[in-house]
Structures are given as C-alpha cells and as structure tokens.
PDB file of C-alpha atoms in Angstrom:
ATOM      1  CA  MET A 100      61.024  13.616 -36.005  1.00 52.00           C
ATOM      2  CA  LYS A 101      61.913  17.204 -37.641  1.00 49.00           C
ATOM      3  CA  LYS A 102      60.341  15.345 -40.688  1.00 51.00           C
ATOM      4  CA  PHE A 103      57.399  14.870 -38.613  1.00 47.00           C
ATOM      5  CA  TYR A 104      56.972  18.399 -37.454  1.00 49.00           C
ATOM      6  CA  LEU A 105      57.250  19.425 -41.374  1.00 46.00           C
ATOM      7  CA  ALA A 106      54.350  17.091 -42.383  1.00 49.00           C
ATOM      8  CA  PHE A 107      52.155  18.100 -39.503  1.00 48.00           C
ATOM      9  CA  SER A 108      52.682  21.807 -40.228  1.00 51.00           C
ATOM     10  CA  PHE A 109      51.577  21.336 -43.912  1.00 49.00           C
ATOM     11  CA  VAL A 110      48.717  19.653 -43.280  1.00 48.00           C
ATOM     12  CA  PHE A 111      47.960  21.839 -40.265  1.00 49.00           C
ATOM     13  CA  LEU A 112      47.918  24.418 -42.501  1.00 48.00           C
ATOM     14  CA  SER A 113      46.381  22.687 -44.870  1.00 52.00           C
ATOM     15  CA  MET A 114      43.610  22.672 -42.704  1.00 53.00           C
ATOM     16  CA  LEU A 115      43.496  26.184 -41.951  1.00 46.00           C
ATOM     17  CA  LEU A 116      43.364  27.325 -45.446  1.00 48.00           C
ATOM     18  CA  LEU A 117      40.310  24.955 -46.056  1.00 49.00           C
ATOM     19  CA  ALA A 118      38.524  26.237 -43.132  1.00 49.00           C
ATOM     20  CA  GLY A 119      38.790  29.634 -44.412  1.00 50.00           C
ATOM     21  CA  CYS A 120      37.770  28.703 -48.062  1.00 47.00           C
ATOM     22  CA  VAL A 121      34.617  27.164 -46.334  1.00 45.00           C
ATOM     23  CA  SER A 122      34.346  29.876 -43.702  1.00 46.00           C
ATOM     24  CA  GLU A 123      33.986  32.562 -46.900  1.00 55.00           C
ATOM     25  CA  LYS A 124      30.875  30.499 -48.159  1.00 57.00           C
ATOM     26  CA  GLU A 125      28.914  29.661 -45.200  1.00 90.00           C
ATOM     27  CA  THR A 126      27.403  32.793 -44.415  1.00 95.00           C
ATOM     28  CA  TYR A 127      24.956  34.275 -47.452  1.00 96.00           C
ATOM     29  CA  THR A 128      22.789  37.506 -48.030  1.00 97.00           C
ATOM     30  CA  ILE A 129      19.033  37.108 -48.007  1.00 97.00           C
ATOM     31  CA  THR A 130      17.283  40.487 -49.232  1.00 98.00           C
ATOM     32  CA  TRP A 131      13.399  40.983 -48.529  1.00 98.00           C
ATOM     33  CA  GLU A 132      11.590  42.988 -50.753  1.00 98.00           C
ATOM     34  CA  HIS A 133       8.164  45.117 -51.409  1.00 97.00           C
ATOM     35  CA  ASP A 134       6.537  44.299 -54.703  1.00 96.00           C
ATOM     36  CA  ASP A 135       6.955  47.689 -55.929  1.00 95.00           C
ATOM     37  CA  GLY A 136      10.601  46.717 -55.553  1.00 95.00           C
ATOM     38  CA  THR A 137      11.141  48.671 -51.857  1.00 96.00           C
ATOM     39  CA  THR A 138      14.031  46.820 -49.884  1.00 97.00           C
ATOM     40  CA  LEU A 139      12.323  45.834 -46.524  1.00 97.00           C
ATOM     41  CA  TYR A 140      14.960  43.689 -45.016  1.00 96.00           C
ATOM     42  CA  VAL A 141      18.381  42.561 -45.973  1.00 97.00           C
ATOM     43  CA  ASP A 142      20.485  39.676 -43.661  1.00 96.00           C
ATOM     44  CA  GLU A 143      23.927  39.481 -44.618  1.00 95.00           C
ATOM     45  CA  ASN A 144      25.019  36.328 -42.280  1.00 94.00           C
ATOM     46  CA  VAL A 145      22.549  33.670 -43.000  1.00 96.00           C
ATOM     47  CA  SER A 146      24.525  30.518 -42.637  1.00 95.00           C
ATOM     48  CA  SER A 147      24.830  28.204 -45.205  1.00 95.00           C
ATOM     49  CA  ASN A 148      22.061  25.460 -45.176  1.00 94.00           C
ATOM     50  CA  ASP A 149      19.537  27.427 -43.083  1.00 96.00           C
ATOM     51  CA  ILE A 150      16.228  28.492 -43.793  1.00 96.00           C
ATOM     52  CA  PRO A 151      16.112  32.552 -43.314  1.00 96.00           C
ATOM     53  CA  VAL A 152      13.732  34.255 -41.227  1.00 96.00           C
ATOM     54  CA  PHE A 153      12.025  37.949 -42.281  1.00 97.00           C
ATOM     55  CA  THR A 154      12.174  39.552 -38.893  1.00 93.00           C
ATOM     56  CA  GLY A 155      10.813  43.302 -40.463  1.00 92.00           C
ATOM     57  CA  THR A 156       7.472  44.283 -40.291  1.00 94.00           C
ATOM     58  CA  THR A 157       4.683  42.361 -42.228  1.00 95.00           C
ATOM     59  CA  PRO A 158       4.668  44.162 -45.421  1.00 96.00           C
ATOM     60  CA  LYS A 159       1.812  46.076 -46.022  1.00 95.00           C
ATOM     61  CA  ARG A 160       0.222  47.218 -49.666  1.00 95.00           C
ATOM     62  CA  GLU A 161      -2.014  50.336 -49.655  1.00 92.00           C
ATOM     63  CA  GLU A 162      -5.970  50.187 -50.537  1.00 89.00           C
ATOM     64  CA  THR A 163      -6.849  51.669 -54.004  1.00 86.00           C
ATOM     65  CA  HIS A 164     -10.362  52.664 -54.750  1.00 84.00           C
ATOM     66  CA  PHE A 165     -10.825  49.657 -56.261  1.00 87.00           C
ATOM     67  CA  TYR A 166      -8.999  47.062 -54.448  1.00 88.00           C
ATOM     68  CA  SER A 167      -7.545  46.194 -50.651  1.00 92.00           C
ATOM     69  CA  TYR A 168      -4.226  43.916 -50.436  1.00 95.00           C
ATOM     70  CA  THR A 169      -3.131  40.999 -48.149  1.00 96.00           C
ATOM     71  CA  PHE A 170       0.357  39.771 -47.561  1.00 97.00           C
ATOM     72  CA  LYS A 171       0.198  36.019 -48.429  1.00 96.00           C
ATOM     73  CA  GLY A 172       3.776  35.058 -48.181  1.00 97.00           C
ATOM     74  CA  TRP A 173       7.044  35.621 -50.916  1.00 98.00           C
ATOM     75  CA  THR A 174       8.135  34.522 -54.120  1.00 98.00           C
ATOM     76  CA  PRO A 175       9.423  32.571 -54.819  1.00 97.00           C
ATOM     77  CA  SER A 176       9.048  29.750 -51.836  1.00 96.00           C
ATOM     78  CA  VAL A 177      11.765  30.484 -48.777  1.00 97.00           C
ATOM     79  CA  GLY A 178      14.206  27.655 -48.456  1.00 96.00           C
ATOM     80  CA  ARG A 179      17.536  26.808 -47.166  1.00 96.00           C
ATOM     81  CA  ALA A 180      20.250  29.502 -47.844  1.00 96.00           C
ATOM     82  CA  THR A 181      22.617  27.928 -50.497  1.00 95.00           C
ATOM     83  CA  GLU A 182      23.306  31.090 -52.235  1.00 95.00           C
ATOM     84  CA  ASP A 183      22.607  34.997 -52.128  1.00 96.00           C
ATOM     85  CA  LYS A 184      19.043  35.771 -52.434  1.00 97.00           C
ATOM     86  CA  THR A 185      16.091  37.878 -52.977  1.00 98.00           C
ATOM     87  CA  TYR A 186      11.829  37.199 -51.626  1.00 98.00           C
ATOM     88  CA  THR A 187       9.905  39.005 -52.935  1.00 98.00           C
ATOM     89  CA  ALA A 188       6.499  39.919 -50.998  1.00 98.00           C
ATOM     90  CA  VAL A 189       3.378  38.329 -52.448  1.00 98.00           C
ATOM     91  CA  PHE A 190      -0.097  40.249 -52.133  1.00 97.00           C
ATOM     92  CA  GLU A 191      -3.805  38.902 -52.660  1.00 95.00           C
ATOM     93  CA  LYS A 192      -6.001  41.048 -54.151  1.00 89.00           C
ATOM     94  CA  THR A 193      -9.672  41.917 -53.025  1.00 88.00           C
ATOM     95  CA  ASN A 194     -12.076  43.553 -55.488  1.00 83.00           C
ATOM     96  CA  LYS A 195     -13.713  46.481 -53.221  1.00 83.00           C
ATOM     97  CA  TYR A 196     -17.117  47.229 -55.380  1.00 82.00           C
ATOM     98  CA  THR A 197     -20.154  48.483 -54.160  1.00 75.00           C
ATOM     99  CA  ASP A 198     -23.517  45.962 -53.203  1.00 70.00           C
ATOM    100  CA  SER A 199     -25.181  44.845 -56.494  1.00 72.00           C
ATOM    101  CA  ASP A 200     -28.491  44.985 -54.689  1.00 80.00           C
ATOM    102  CA  ASN A 201     -28.289  48.364 -55.641  1.00 86.00           C
ATOM    103  CA  LEU A 202     -27.326  48.016 -59.157  1.00 92.00           C
ATOM    104  CA  ASP A 203     -29.889  46.533 -62.096  1.00 94.00           C
ATOM    105  CA  PHE A 204     -27.958  44.735 -64.728  1.00 96.00           C
ATOM    106  CA  GLU A 205     -29.104  43.390 -68.138  1.00 96.00           C
ATOM    107  CA  LEU A 206     -26.874  40.325 -69.766  1.00 97.00           C
ATOM    108  CA  LEU A 207     -26.356  41.148 -73.647  1.00 97.00           C
ATOM    109  CA  GLY A 208     -25.860  39.432 -76.544  1.00 95.00           C
ATOM    110  CA  ASN A 209     -21.975  39.130 -76.415  1.00 96.00           C
ATOM    111  CA  ASP A 210     -22.528  37.628 -73.019  1.00 96.00           C
ATOM    112  CA  THR A 211     -21.518  40.491 -70.740  1.00 97.00           C
ATOM    113  CA  TYR A 212     -23.820  42.238 -68.253  1.00 98.00           C
ATOM    114  CA  GLN A 213     -25.047  46.023 -68.988  1.00 97.00           C
ATOM    115  CA  LEU A 214     -25.417  48.109 -65.669  1.00 97.00           C
ATOM    116  CA  ASN A 215     -29.492  49.511 -66.413  1.00 96.00           C
ATOM    117  CA  ARG A 216     -30.001  51.266 -63.339  1.00 94.00           C
ATOM    118  CA  TYR A 217     -28.428  52.664 -60.022  1.00 92.00           C
ATOM    119  CA  GLN A 218     -30.948  52.663 -57.287  1.00 87.00           C
ATOM    120  CA  VAL A 219     -31.197  56.196 -56.303  1.00 79.00           C
ATOM    121  CA  THR A 220     -32.873  55.570 -52.939  1.00 77.00           C
ATOM    122  CA  SER A 221     -29.164  54.509 -51.777  1.00 79.00           C
ATOM    123  CA  THR A 222     -27.503  56.925 -49.536  1.00 84.00           C
ATOM    124  CA  ASP A 223     -23.690  55.861 -50.774  1.00 86.00           C
ATOM    125  CA  GLU A 224     -21.512  58.532 -50.810  1.00 92.00           C
ATOM    126  CA  SER A 225     -18.748  56.169 -52.662  1.00 91.00           C
ATOM    127  CA  VAL A 226     -19.814  54.034 -55.288  1.00 93.00           C
ATOM    128  CA  ILE A 227     -17.338  51.769 -56.841  1.00 93.00           C
ATOM    129  CA  ILE A 228     -18.625  49.762 -59.828  1.00 94.00           C
ATOM    130  CA  PRO A 229     -18.140  45.936 -59.816  1.00 93.00           C
ATOM    131  CA  SER A 230     -16.007  44.275 -62.983  1.00 93.00           C
ATOM    132  CA  ILE A 231     -18.027  41.273 -62.859  1.00 92.00           C
ATOM    133  CA  TYR A 232     -21.918  39.813 -62.058  1.00 93.00           C
ATOM    134  CA  ASN A 233     -22.821  36.195 -62.267  1.00 94.00           C
ATOM    135  CA  ASP A 234     -19.227  35.591 -63.058  1.00 94.00           C
ATOM    136  CA  LYS A 235     -19.086  37.842 -66.303  1.00 96.00           C
ATOM    137  CA  PRO A 236     -18.040  41.058 -67.234  1.00 96.00           C
ATOM    138  CA  ILE A 237     -19.962  44.216 -66.825  1.00 97.00           C
ATOM    139  CA  SER A 238     -18.979  45.978 -70.180  1.00 98.00           C
ATOM    140  CA  THR A 239     -21.783  48.622 -70.598  1.00 98.00           C
ATOM    141  CA  ILE A 240     -23.407  51.074 -68.790  1.00 98.00           C
ATOM    142  CA  LYS A 241     -27.074  52.306 -69.779  1.00 96.00           C
ATOM    143  CA  ILE A 242     -27.865  55.752 -70.780  1.00 94.00           C
ATOM    144  CA  ASN A 243     -29.419  57.551 -67.344  1.00 93.00           C
ATOM    145  CA  ALA A 244     -27.770  54.670 -65.080  1.00 95.00           C
ATOM    146  CA  PHE A 245     -26.729  57.429 -62.761  1.00 94.00           C
ATOM    147  CA  ASN A 246     -29.275  60.098 -63.333  1.00 92.00           C
ATOM    148  CA  GLY A 247     -30.450  61.697 -60.277  1.00 91.00           C
ATOM    149  CA  ALA A 248     -28.257  59.789 -57.765  1.00 93.00           C
ATOM    150  CA  SER A 249     -27.362  62.690 -56.091  1.00 93.00           C
ATOM    151  CA  ASN A 250     -25.873  60.990 -53.076  1.00 93.00           C
ATOM    152  CA  ILE A 251     -23.012  59.667 -54.380  1.00 95.00           C
ATOM    153  CA  LYS A 252     -19.736  62.034 -54.250  1.00 96.00           C
ATOM    154  CA  THR A 253     -17.377  59.538 -55.915  1.00 95.00           C
ATOM    155  CA  LEU A 254     -17.729  57.127 -58.261  1.00 96.00           C
ATOM    156  CA  GLY A 255     -15.574  54.544 -59.612  1.00 96.00           C
ATOM    157  CA  ILE A 256     -15.482  52.502 -63.130  1.00 97.00           C
ATOM    158  CA  PRO A 257     -13.455  49.196 -63.296  1.00 95.00           C
ATOM    159  CA  SER A 258     -11.263  48.005 -65.768  1.00 94.00           C
ATOM    160  CA  SER A 259     -14.107  45.995 -67.342  1.00 96.00           C
ATOM    161  CA  ILE A 260     -16.222  49.034 -68.720  1.00 98.00           C
ATOM    162  CA  ARG A 261     -16.624  49.495 -72.661  1.00 98.00           C
ATOM    163  CA  ASP A 262     -19.067  51.766 -73.113  1.00 97.00           C
ATOM    164  CA  ILE A 263     -20.775  54.767 -71.511  1.00 97.00           C
ATOM    165  CA  LYS A 264     -23.521  56.062 -73.088  1.00 92.00           C
ATOM    166  CA  SER A 265     -23.448  59.905 -72.868  1.00 85.00           C
ATOM    167  CA  GLY A 266     -26.101  61.170 -70.360  1.00 86.00           C
ATOM    168  CA  THR A 267     -24.932  58.429 -67.920  1.00 92.00           C
ATOM    169  CA  PHE A 268     -24.135  60.861 -65.267  1.00 92.00           C
ATOM    170  CA  SER A 269     -26.405  63.587 -65.551  1.00 90.00           C
ATOM    171  CA  ASN A 270     -28.096  65.292 -62.227  1.00 92.00           C
ATOM    172  CA  MET A 271     -25.452  64.009 -60.122  1.00 94.00           C
ATOM    173  CA  VAL A 272     -25.349  67.245 -58.174  1.00 95.00           C
ATOM    174  CA  ASN A 273     -23.151  66.306 -55.771  1.00 96.00           C
ATOM    175  CA  LEU A 274     -20.186  63.952 -57.898  1.00 97.00           C
ATOM    176  CA  GLU A 275     -16.926  65.749 -57.400  1.00 97.00           C
ATOM    177  CA  THR A 276     -14.849  62.739 -58.503  1.00 97.00           C
ATOM    178  CA  ILE A 277     -14.636  59.987 -60.999  1.00 98.00           C
ATOM    179  CA  ILE A 278     -12.268  57.180 -60.915  1.00 97.00           C
ATOM    180  CA  VAL A 279     -11.222  54.978 -63.630  1.00 97.00           C
ATOM    181  CA  ASP A 280      -9.210  51.683 -63.173  1.00 95.00           C
ATOM    182  CA  GLU A 281      -5.697  52.406 -64.749  1.00 93.00           C
ATOM    183  CA  SER A 282      -6.039  49.102 -66.198  1.00 94.00           C
ATOM    184  CA  ASN A 283      -8.978  50.147 -68.444  1.00 97.00           C
ATOM    185  CA  SER A 284      -8.399  50.076 -72.069  1.00 97.00           C
ATOM    186  CA  SER A 285     -11.355  52.788 -73.008  1.00 98.00           C
ATOM    187  CA  PHE A 286     -11.319  54.869 -70.448  1.00 98.00           C
ATOM    188  CA  SER A 287      -9.098  57.175 -68.087  1.00 98.00           C
ATOM    189  CA  SER A 288      -9.434  59.512 -65.475  1.00 98.00           C
ATOM    190  CA  LYS A 289      -7.074  63.021 -64.471  1.00 97.00           C
ATOM    191  CA  GLY A 290      -8.061  65.510 -61.784  1.00 96.00           C
ATOM    192  CA  GLY A 291     -11.482  63.760 -60.835  1.00 97.00           C
ATOM    193  CA  LEU A 292     -12.950  63.926 -64.545  1.00 98.00           C
ATOM    194  CA  LEU A 293     -13.582  61.124 -67.058  1.00 98.00           C
ATOM    195  CA  PHE A 294     -11.675  60.785 -70.528  1.00 98.00           C
ATOM    196  CA  ASP A 295     -11.337  58.181 -72.946  1.00 98.00           C
ATOM    197  CA  LYS A 296      -7.773  56.534 -72.690  1.00 98.00           C
ATOM    198  CA  SER A 297      -5.698  58.883 -75.158  1.00 98.00           C
ATOM    199  CA  GLN A 298      -7.143  61.678 -72.587  1.00 98.00           C
ATOM    200  CA  THR A 299      -8.104  63.460 -76.111  1.00 98.00           C
ATOM    201  CA  THR A 300     -11.822  63.783 -75.190  1.00 98.00           C
ATOM    202  CA  LEU A 301     -13.518  65.180 -72.302  1.00 98.00           C
ATOM    203  CA  LEU A 302     -16.307  63.207 -71.225  1.00 97.00           C
ATOM    204  CA  LYS A 303     -17.401  64.092 -67.857  1.00 97.00           C
ATOM    205  CA  TYR A 304     -16.669  66.989 -65.838  1.00 98.00           C
ATOM    206  CA  PRO A 305     -18.166  66.218 -62.586  1.00 97.00           C
ATOM    207  CA  GLU A 306     -21.442  68.369 -61.443  1.00 96.00           C
ATOM    208  CA  GLY A 307     -20.393  68.623 -57.916  1.00 96.00           C
ATOM    209  CA  ARG A 308     -16.788  69.964 -58.154  1.00 97.00           C
ATOM    210  CA  PRO A 309     -16.895  73.209 -56.420  1.00 96.00           C
ATOM    211  CA  GLN A 310     -14.053  75.008 -58.759  1.00 95.00           C
ATOM    212  CA  LYS A 311     -15.550  78.665 -60.440  1.00 95.00           C
ATOM    213  CA  THR A 312     -13.504  78.359 -63.701  1.00 96.00           C
ATOM    214  CA  TYR A 313     -12.238  75.484 -65.335  1.00 97.00           C
ATOM    215  CA  LEU A 314      -9.516  75.657 -68.156  1.00 96.00           C
ATOM    216  CA  ILE A 315      -9.887  72.837 -70.811  1.00 98.00           C
ATOM    217  CA  PRO A 316      -6.372  71.345 -70.794  1.00 97.00           C
ATOM    218  CA  ASN A 317      -4.793  71.553 -74.029  1.00 97.00           C
ATOM    219  CA  HIS A 318      -4.386  67.716 -74.966  1.00 97.00           C
ATOM    220  CA  VAL A 319      -8.641  67.731 -75.114  1.00 98.00           C
ATOM    221  CA  THR A 320      -9.207  67.781 -78.900  1.00 98.00           C
ATOM    222  CA  THR A 321     -13.064  67.178 -78.543  1.00 98.00           C
ATOM    223  CA  VAL A 322     -15.638  67.671 -75.769  1.00 98.00           C
ATOM    224  CA  GLY A 323     -18.570  65.207 -75.477  1.00 96.00           C
ATOM    225  CA  GLU A 324     -22.297  65.110 -75.311  1.00 94.00           C
ATOM    226  CA  TYR A 325     -23.267  66.275 -71.639  1.00 94.00           C
ATOM    227  CA  ALA A 326     -19.629  66.190 -70.959  1.00 96.00           C
ATOM    228  CA  ILE A 327     -20.463  69.770 -68.678  1.00 96.00           C
ATOM    229  CA  PHE A 328     -23.769  69.509 -67.470  1.00 92.00           C
ATOM    230  CA  LYS A 329     -25.261  72.073 -65.412  1.00 91.00           C
ATOM    231  CA  VAL A 330     -22.258  72.731 -62.943  1.00 95.00           C
ATOM    232  CA  ALA A 331     -24.114  74.588 -60.489  1.00 93.00           C
ATOM    233  CA  SER A 332     -20.078  76.208 -59.254  1.00 95.00           C
ATOM    234  CA  LEU A 333     -19.141  77.014 -62.423  1.00 95.00           C
ATOM    235  CA  GLU A 334     -18.991  80.927 -63.396  1.00 94.00           C
ATOM    236  CA  ASN A 335     -16.321  80.491 -66.012  1.00 96.00           C
ATOM    237  CA  ILE A 336     -14.874  78.157 -68.615  1.00 97.00           C
ATOM    238  CA  ILE A 337     -11.927  78.373 -71.109  1.00 97.00           C
ATOM    239  CA  ILE A 338     -12.088  76.555 -74.293  1.00 98.00           C
ATOM    240  CA  PRO A 339      -8.246  76.159 -75.775  1.00 97.00           C
ATOM    241  CA  GLU A 340      -7.476  76.286 -79.166  1.00 97.00           C
ATOM    242  CA  SER A 341      -6.613  72.540 -79.451  1.00 98.00           C
ATOM    243  CA  VAL A 342     -11.024  71.981 -78.943  1.00 98.00           C
ATOM    244  CA  ILE A 343     -11.391  71.291 -82.614  1.00 97.00           C
ATOM    245  CA  ASN A 344     -14.556  69.493 -81.872  1.00 98.00           C
ATOM    246  CA  MET A 345     -18.072  70.254 -79.552  1.00 97.00           C
ATOM    247  CA  GLU A 346     -20.501  67.701 -79.494  1.00 96.00           C
ATOM    248  CA  TRP A 347     -24.291  68.121 -79.375  1.00 95.00           C
ATOM    249  CA  ILE A 348     -25.066  69.878 -75.823  1.00 94.00           C
ATOM    250  CA  ALA A 349     -21.294  69.547 -74.929  1.00 96.00           C
ATOM    251  CA  ILE A 350     -21.818  72.524 -72.011  1.00 96.00           C
ATOM    252  CA  ASN A 351     -25.013  72.473 -70.438  1.00 92.00           C
ATOM    253  CA  ARG A 352     -25.074  75.906 -69.351  1.00 88.00           C
ATOM    254  CA  THR A 353     -26.494  77.461 -65.933  1.00 86.00           C
ATOM    255  CA  LYS A 354     -27.266  81.106 -66.225  1.00 82.00           C
ATOM    256  CA  ASP A 355     -24.020  82.356 -64.493  1.00 86.00           C
ATOM    257  CA  LEU A 356     -21.793  80.947 -67.028  1.00 93.00           C
ATOM    258  CA  ILE A 357     -19.536  82.735 -69.614  1.00 95.00           C
ATOM    259  CA  ILE A 358     -17.470  81.142 -71.903  1.00 96.00           C
ATOM    260  CA  TYR A 359     -14.238  82.042 -73.361  1.00 97.00           C
ATOM    261  CA  THR A 360     -12.065  80.491 -76.318  1.00 97.00           C
ATOM    262  CA  GLU A 361      -8.860  80.996 -77.446  1.00 96.00           C
ATOM    263  CA  VAL A 362      -9.795  80.865 -81.084  1.00 96.00           C
ATOM    264  CA  ASN A 363     -11.251  83.757 -83.296  1.00 95.00           C
ATOM    265  CA  SER A 364     -14.159  82.052 -84.477  1.00 94.00           C
ATOM    266  CA  GLU A 365     -16.774  79.084 -84.431  1.00 94.00           C
ATOM    267  CA  PRO A 366     -14.544  75.935 -85.519  1.00 95.00           C
ATOM    268  CA  GLU A 367     -16.222  73.829 -88.325  1.00 94.00           C
ATOM    269  CA  GLY A 368     -16.025  70.849 -85.865  1.00 96.00           C
ATOM    270  CA  TRP A 369     -18.540  73.164 -83.330  1.00 97.00           C
ATOM    271  CA  VAL A 370     -21.501  71.158 -84.342  1.00 96.00           C
ATOM    272  CA  VAL A 371     -24.836  73.641 -83.859  1.00 93.00           C
ATOM    273  CA  GLY A 372     -26.273  73.379 -80.405  1.00 93.00           C
ATOM    274  CA  TRP A 373     -23.047  72.695 -78.494  1.00 95.00           C
ATOM    275  CA  SER A 374     -23.784  75.019 -75.900  1.00 93.00           C
ATOM    276  CA  ASP A 375     -27.493  75.190 -74.577  1.00 87.00           C
ATOM    277  CA  PRO A 376     -29.422  77.305 -73.572  1.00 83.00           C
ATOM    278  CA  GLU A 377     -27.195  79.940 -75.353  1.00 78.00           C
ATOM    279  CA  GLY A 378     -24.925  82.740 -73.475  1.00 84.00           C
ATOM    280  CA  PRO A 379     -22.631  84.923 -73.789  1.00 91.00           C
ATOM    281  CA  VAL A 380     -19.235  83.292 -75.595  1.00 94.00           C
ATOM    282  CA  TYR A 381     -16.015  85.934 -76.019  1.00 96.00           C
ATOM    283  CA  TRP A 382     -13.347  84.669 -78.581  1.00 96.00           C
ATOM    284  CA  LYS A 383      -9.690  85.325 -78.766  1.00 95.00           C
ATOM    285  CA  GLY A 384      -8.953  89.099 -78.834  1.00 94.00           C
ATOM    286  CA  GLU A 385     -12.271  89.593 -76.561  1.00 95.00           C
ATOM    287  CA  TRP A 386     -11.080  88.781 -73.033  1.00 94.00           C
ATOM    288  CA  HIS A 387      -8.082  88.307 -70.749  1.00 93.00           C
ATOM    289  CA  LEU A 388      -6.857  86.828 -67.685  1.00 91.00           C
ATOM    290  CA  VAL A 389      -6.744  89.077 -64.710  1.00 91.00           C
ATOM    291  CA  ASP A 390      -5.150  88.249 -61.105  1.00 82.00           C
ATOM    292  CA  TYR A 391      -5.361  84.140 -60.557  1.00 78.00           C
ATOM    293  CA  GLY A 392      -6.019  83.522 -63.894  1.00 82.00           C
ATOM    294  CA  ILE A 393      -9.448  84.351 -63.776  1.00 89.00           C
ATOM    295  CA  PRO A 394     -11.110  85.835 -67.382  1.00 93.00           C
ATOM    296  CA  THR A 395     -13.023  88.543 -67.639  1.00 92.00           C
ATOM    297  CA  PRO A 396     -14.307  90.335 -71.303  1.00 93.00           C
ATOM    298  CA  ASN A 397     -12.126  93.405 -72.320  1.00 93.00           C
TER     299      ASN A 397
END
C-alpha cells in the first residue's frame, strides 16, 4: 500500500509540474502598433490558440496637404496566438488634388504631361496639383501657368514634378505658402518657400507673404530668375555672403524695397540685371541691424 501511495504521489507531482509548465506557455503578449512605431495597445494575456482582438480606438493617421489616410487593417494578418507577436496598422493613402477641370494639360514627347494653364477664373484658395493625368505622370509646369491666379493662397506641388519654368508663379499676389511633397526628387519647400531639392537655390518667395524683412538663409548659394517678384509687403531683403549667384531679375523690386548684403561688393556670379528696377543696395559695412533684427543704413 505504501508503494501505491508513493507511486500516486509521484504521478500527482509530475502532473502538477507538467501543468505548471503548460500554464507558462498558455498566454502570449500581443502588441498593436501604429505605422509610425507608436504602441497603441498591449494585451499580455492572450490565451494560446485564441484570436487576439484589438480593443483600442480605431487607428488614425493625420492628413497632409497631399494625402488622406483610411485605416484598412493590420500586418501581418491577425491569426491565432501561438507566440508573442506585434501587429502594425495599415492605412490606405488617397491623393488629394484640385479638380483637373480647372487645369489644362499637354502630352509631351516623353509620355508625361505638362501643366499649361490654371484657370484663373477659379476661386480656389488652396490648389494641389495632381501627380497623374490620364494615367500618366505630370512632370512639368509651363511658364506663366499660374500667372495672375490671385485667388490662390496655398499651392501644393506633387512628387511627380521635375521641371518648373521660371516665372510660373508670377503675379500670384495672395500666394503665401508653397508646399512640396517630401518624395519629390527635384524640389523642396521650407517655411512656405520653394527651393531646389538641396535647398541651395531659392526659386520662389510667395508674393502674398506678409513679412516686411526677409533674410535669405545662408544655405542658399543661388537666387533664381523671378524668385522674389514684386512682393508688396517686403521692405528689406538681407543677402548673405553664401549667395554667389544671382540670376536675371532674381529680385523684381517694389518701389519701397531696400537690399542689404553681407559682401563688400557685387560678386562675379551676380548677372547684370539681377535686380530690376534698380534701387538702393547697401554693401557690408554700410548698414547695421537695429532692434528686432531690422536692417538700417549707417
């Protein structure tokens, strides 16, 4: 009888130990993440072979000027719990763009489209140029395509644009902000201004910006044609010594605009006619800054 109890005790203890081992493996930790890596929800007690359920708020992704986003599910596909696992939210991206009825296009020889003209009779204050037309990319914006579009305050340039002709955005008197899709390989924007991708060339200072003084950033080496064109509010421009090239009519003055430079004399790379009409230019040593960074002649 004693042997029986010993055997029974051994079997019982073995079952307890086995049950303990099994119980340690019966639950798993399931983590739910946003596609930006943010943790949305963690469930540390999902039973083995159960299908985990996300009980948090439906994930959302903030819209940009170019895209809106809709939550579509998770990756990888949710399945039965057999191990600790992380699921990441998946969003469907939808292009936001201006109705192409207000835009005129031309098919080019390279099988891409050129935007020839925006209908200036439109009243849109925000215009997002589409990246695709008739299933082909829009690669070019023609000279004067937006000339005179006084209604536009914000303009979005998509990733597909590779060529913007000079003077394209002239006489847009209320334009305050230009935004470029970050995936564009040719152009970029910073602070609402248009630059080339490396941001060494200033291509457009919007005419409707309200600031009275503009200090060109010292990462800029070139100011392009018509980059600063009749900006009514501008009274002062400060050109740093980094700017070694000024293209033809880089600055088209209003009558009140004064130019201050951080160089002693006109560099060789500043072409004849870089400023039109001619007006006061103060070179290094001829001016100083007063309160709040406002330049004034000595």
